XYZ file of C-alpha atoms in Angstrom:
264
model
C 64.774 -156.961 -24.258
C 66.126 -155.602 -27.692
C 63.778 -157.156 -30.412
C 62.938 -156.057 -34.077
C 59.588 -156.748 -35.335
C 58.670 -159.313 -38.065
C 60.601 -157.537 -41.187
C 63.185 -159.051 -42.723
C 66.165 -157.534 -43.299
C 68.388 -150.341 -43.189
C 68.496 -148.779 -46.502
C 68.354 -146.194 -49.557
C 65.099 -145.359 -51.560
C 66.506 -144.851 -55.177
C 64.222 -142.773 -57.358
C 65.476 -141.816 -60.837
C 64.722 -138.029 -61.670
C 64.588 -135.731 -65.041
C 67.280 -135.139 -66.416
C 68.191 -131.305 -66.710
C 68.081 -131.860 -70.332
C 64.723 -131.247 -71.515
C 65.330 -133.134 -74.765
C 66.094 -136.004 -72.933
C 63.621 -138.904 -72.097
C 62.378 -139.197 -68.634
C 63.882 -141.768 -66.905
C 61.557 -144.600 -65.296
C 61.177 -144.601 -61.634
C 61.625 -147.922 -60.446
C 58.679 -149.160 -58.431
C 59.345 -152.838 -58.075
C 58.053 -153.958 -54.682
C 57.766 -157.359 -53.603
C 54.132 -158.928 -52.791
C 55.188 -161.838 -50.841
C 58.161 -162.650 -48.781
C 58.646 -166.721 -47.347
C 60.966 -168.141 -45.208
C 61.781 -171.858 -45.231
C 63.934 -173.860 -42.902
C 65.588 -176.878 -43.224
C 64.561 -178.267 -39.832
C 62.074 -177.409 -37.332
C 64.798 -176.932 -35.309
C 66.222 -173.408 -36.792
C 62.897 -171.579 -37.427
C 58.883 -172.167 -38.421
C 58.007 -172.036 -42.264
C 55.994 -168.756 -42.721
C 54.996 -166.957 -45.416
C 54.208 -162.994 -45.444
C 52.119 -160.768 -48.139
C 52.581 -157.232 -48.237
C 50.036 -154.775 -49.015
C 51.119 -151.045 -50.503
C 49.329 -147.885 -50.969
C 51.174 -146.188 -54.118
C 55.180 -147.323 -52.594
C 53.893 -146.839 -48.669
C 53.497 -150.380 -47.090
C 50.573 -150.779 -45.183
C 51.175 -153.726 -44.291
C 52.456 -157.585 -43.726
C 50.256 -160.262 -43.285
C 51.396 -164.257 -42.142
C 49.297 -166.682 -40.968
C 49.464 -165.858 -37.301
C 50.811 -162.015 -37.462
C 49.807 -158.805 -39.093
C 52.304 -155.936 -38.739
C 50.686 -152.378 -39.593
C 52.995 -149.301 -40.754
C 51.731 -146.038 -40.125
C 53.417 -142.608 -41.661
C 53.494 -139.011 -41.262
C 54.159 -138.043 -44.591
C 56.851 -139.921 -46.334
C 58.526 -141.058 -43.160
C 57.804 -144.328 -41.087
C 56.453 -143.230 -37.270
C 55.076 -146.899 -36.034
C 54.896 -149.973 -36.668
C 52.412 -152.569 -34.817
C 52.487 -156.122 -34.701
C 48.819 -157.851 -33.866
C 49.211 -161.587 -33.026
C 46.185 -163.799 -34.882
C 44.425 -166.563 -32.391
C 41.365 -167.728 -33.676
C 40.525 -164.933 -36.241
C 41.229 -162.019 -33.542
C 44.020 -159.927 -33.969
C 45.888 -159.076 -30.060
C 48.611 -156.181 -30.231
C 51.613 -157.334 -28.790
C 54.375 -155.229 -29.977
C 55.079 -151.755 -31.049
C 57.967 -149.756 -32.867
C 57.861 -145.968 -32.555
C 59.932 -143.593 -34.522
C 61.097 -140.055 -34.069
C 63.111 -137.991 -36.364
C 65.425 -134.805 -36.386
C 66.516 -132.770 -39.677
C 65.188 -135.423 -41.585
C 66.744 -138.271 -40.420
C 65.901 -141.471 -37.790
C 66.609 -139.834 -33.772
C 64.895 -142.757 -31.492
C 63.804 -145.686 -31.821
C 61.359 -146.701 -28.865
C 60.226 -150.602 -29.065
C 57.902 -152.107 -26.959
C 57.260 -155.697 -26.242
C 54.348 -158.049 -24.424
C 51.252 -155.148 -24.260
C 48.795 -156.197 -22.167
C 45.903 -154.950 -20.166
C 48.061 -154.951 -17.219
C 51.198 -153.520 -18.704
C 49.595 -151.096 -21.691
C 52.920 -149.784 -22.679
C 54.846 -152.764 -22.873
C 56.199 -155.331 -20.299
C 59.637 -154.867 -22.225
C 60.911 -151.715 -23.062
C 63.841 -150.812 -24.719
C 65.005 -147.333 -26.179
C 68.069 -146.240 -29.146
C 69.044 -142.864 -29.779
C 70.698 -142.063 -32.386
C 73.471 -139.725 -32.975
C 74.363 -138.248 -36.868
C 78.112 -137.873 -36.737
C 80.035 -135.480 -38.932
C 82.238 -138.325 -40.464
C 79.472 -139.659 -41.696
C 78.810 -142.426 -38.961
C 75.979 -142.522 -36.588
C 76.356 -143.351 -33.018
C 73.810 -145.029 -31.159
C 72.932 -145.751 -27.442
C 70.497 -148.279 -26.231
C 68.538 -148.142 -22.943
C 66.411 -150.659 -21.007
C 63.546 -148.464 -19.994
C 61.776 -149.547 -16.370
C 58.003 -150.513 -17.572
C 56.682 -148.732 -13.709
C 59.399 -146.146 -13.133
C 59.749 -145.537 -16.709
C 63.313 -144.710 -15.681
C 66.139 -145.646 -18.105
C 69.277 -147.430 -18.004
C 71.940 -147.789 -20.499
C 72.263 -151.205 -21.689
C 74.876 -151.087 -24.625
C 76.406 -148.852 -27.923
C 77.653 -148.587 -30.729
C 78.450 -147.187 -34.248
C 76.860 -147.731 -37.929
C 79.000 -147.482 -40.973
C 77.380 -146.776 -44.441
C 79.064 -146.802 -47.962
C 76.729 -146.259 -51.114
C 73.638 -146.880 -48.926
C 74.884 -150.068 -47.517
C 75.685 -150.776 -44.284
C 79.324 -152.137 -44.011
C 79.995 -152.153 -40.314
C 78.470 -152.392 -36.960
C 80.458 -152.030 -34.054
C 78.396 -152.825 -30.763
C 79.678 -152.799 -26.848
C 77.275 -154.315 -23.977
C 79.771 -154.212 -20.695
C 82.988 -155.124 -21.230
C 81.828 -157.023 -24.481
C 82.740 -155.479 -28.172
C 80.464 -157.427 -31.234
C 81.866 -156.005 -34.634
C 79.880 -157.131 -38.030
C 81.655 -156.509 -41.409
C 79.383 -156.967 -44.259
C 79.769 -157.061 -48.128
C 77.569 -156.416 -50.692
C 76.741 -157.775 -54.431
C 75.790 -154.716 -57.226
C 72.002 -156.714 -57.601
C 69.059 -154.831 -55.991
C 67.954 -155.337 -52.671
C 64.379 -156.358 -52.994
C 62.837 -153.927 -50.667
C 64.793 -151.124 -51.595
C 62.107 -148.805 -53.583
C 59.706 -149.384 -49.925
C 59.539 -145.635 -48.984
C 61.026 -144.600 -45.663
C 62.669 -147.740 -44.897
C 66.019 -145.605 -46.041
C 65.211 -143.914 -42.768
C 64.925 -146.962 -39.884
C 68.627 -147.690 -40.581
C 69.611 -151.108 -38.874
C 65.822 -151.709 -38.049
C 65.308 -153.601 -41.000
C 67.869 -156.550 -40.947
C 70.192 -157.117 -44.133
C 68.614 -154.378 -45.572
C 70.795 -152.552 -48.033
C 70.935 -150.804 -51.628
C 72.236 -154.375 -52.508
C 71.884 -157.472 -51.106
C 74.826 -158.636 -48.354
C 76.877 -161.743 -49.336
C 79.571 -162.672 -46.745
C 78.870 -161.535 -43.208
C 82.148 -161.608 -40.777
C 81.607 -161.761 -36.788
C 83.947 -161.168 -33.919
C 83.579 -160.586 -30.631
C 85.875 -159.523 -27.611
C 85.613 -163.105 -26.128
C 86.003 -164.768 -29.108
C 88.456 -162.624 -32.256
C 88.553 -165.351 -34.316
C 86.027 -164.778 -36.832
C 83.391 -166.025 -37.508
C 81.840 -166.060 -41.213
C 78.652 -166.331 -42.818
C 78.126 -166.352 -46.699
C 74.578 -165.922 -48.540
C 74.013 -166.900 -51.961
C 70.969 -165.238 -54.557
C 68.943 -166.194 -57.152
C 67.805 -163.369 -59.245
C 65.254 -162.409 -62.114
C 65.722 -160.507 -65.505
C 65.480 -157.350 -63.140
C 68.195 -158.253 -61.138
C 66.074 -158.876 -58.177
C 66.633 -161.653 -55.744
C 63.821 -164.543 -56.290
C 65.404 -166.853 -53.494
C 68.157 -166.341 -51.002
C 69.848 -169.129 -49.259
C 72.135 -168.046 -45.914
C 74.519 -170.818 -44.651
C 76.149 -171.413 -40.907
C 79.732 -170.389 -40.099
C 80.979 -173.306 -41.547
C 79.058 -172.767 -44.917
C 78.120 -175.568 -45.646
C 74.948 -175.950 -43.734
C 71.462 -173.779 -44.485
C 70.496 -171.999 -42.090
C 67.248 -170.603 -43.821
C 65.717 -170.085 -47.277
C 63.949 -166.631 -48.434
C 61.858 -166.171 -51.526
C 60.834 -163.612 -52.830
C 57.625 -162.534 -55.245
C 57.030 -159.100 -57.221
């Protein structure tokens, strides 16, 4: 069972540096981060109203907390090596899920998530696995594997390919079987509002519609069905040319699907 944690939306850090000019003015580093993140649905139907705060140390999130959930981040250094999501029931927090990352020459190698932690099943009652391959075109390759939670053997489940342009993804091609799932997205030039969160440039597609920008249209196709299907998101933004509230319709686009807003 393939399953990202409570996040939201993989990714560039942008940090301005000196110029090489010493006469010139240093340029400001932007550190806008945002402090709360809500999600609103239309119906009880598509989703549960929730609302997350997010705690930093310096740009380093520490952490997300919702009513029921509190996801903690833990680095080594700069880069992003777990994240752990603690269910809340009656003011006790219960780990149920767990995201552990491994890196090679700097950049993102596996991704190890496991789900339902238990007593009886300590390291998961779902496990699933992605390597990641750093091609020399410039795309990365990934496999995924269902890992056995006794055996710990592993068994390919599915693949595919990431395409990035200016820090954005743009493409995900994806094959489970005899099954092909290709994602085309396109971008705005506003900020994406999680952007200056260090190491999230790292998890790649961990972090869903996560971008430089922020992604507007979203076309689907799939080997059963190639006629596509497309979803369009809309933005409100500040003075900073941050999103304040994002609104994501159905493939028909006229329907909401979902609501996000945003606080800095």
């Amino acid at each position: 069972m393939k399953k990202q944690l409570w996040l939201f939306g993989a990714i560039a850090l942008i940090l301005s540096s000196c110029s090489s000019d010493e006469n010139s003015p240093l340029q400001e580093i932007d550190s806008t981060l945002p402090k709360t993140i809500s999600y609103v649905y239309p119906s009880i139907y598509l989703g549960t109203n929730s609302k997350g705060t997010l705690t930093y140390d310096g740009n380093k999130i520490l952490n997300i907390i919702k009513e029921d959930s509190k996801t903690i981040f833990t680095y080594n250094g700069d880069v992003i090596i777990k994240q752990e999501e603690f269910d809340i029931e009656n003011g006790k927090e219960i780990k149920n899920e767990e995201v552990s990352y491994s890196y090679e020459n700097g950049k993102l190698k596996t991704k190890v998530f496991r789900e339902d932690i238990s007593v009886e099943y300590p390291d998961g009652y779902y496990i699933d696995k992605v390597v990641y391959t750093h091609n020399s075109n410039g795309t990365i390759s990934y496999i995924d594997y269902t890992v056995d939670n006794i055996k710990k053997t592993e068994s390919k489940s599915g693949e595919g390919t990431l395409t990035y342009k200016d820090g954005n993804l743009i493409k995900v091609e994806e094959k489970s079987g005899s099954s092909t799932t290709t994602l085309v997205f396109e971008y705005d030039s506003k900020k994406n509002p999680l952007k200056n969160i260090l190491g999230f440039n790292l998890l790649l597609n961990e972090i869903d519609g996560f971008g430089t920008n922020n992604i507007v249209k979203t076309t689907r196709t799939t080997t059963e069905f190639p006629n596509p299907s497309v979803y369009l998101t809309t933005y409100i933004y500040n003075d900073a040319s941050y999103p304040t509230k994002h609104t994501s319709f159905d493939g028909g686009g006229k329907n909401i699907e979902y609501e996000i807003e945003y606080t800095y």
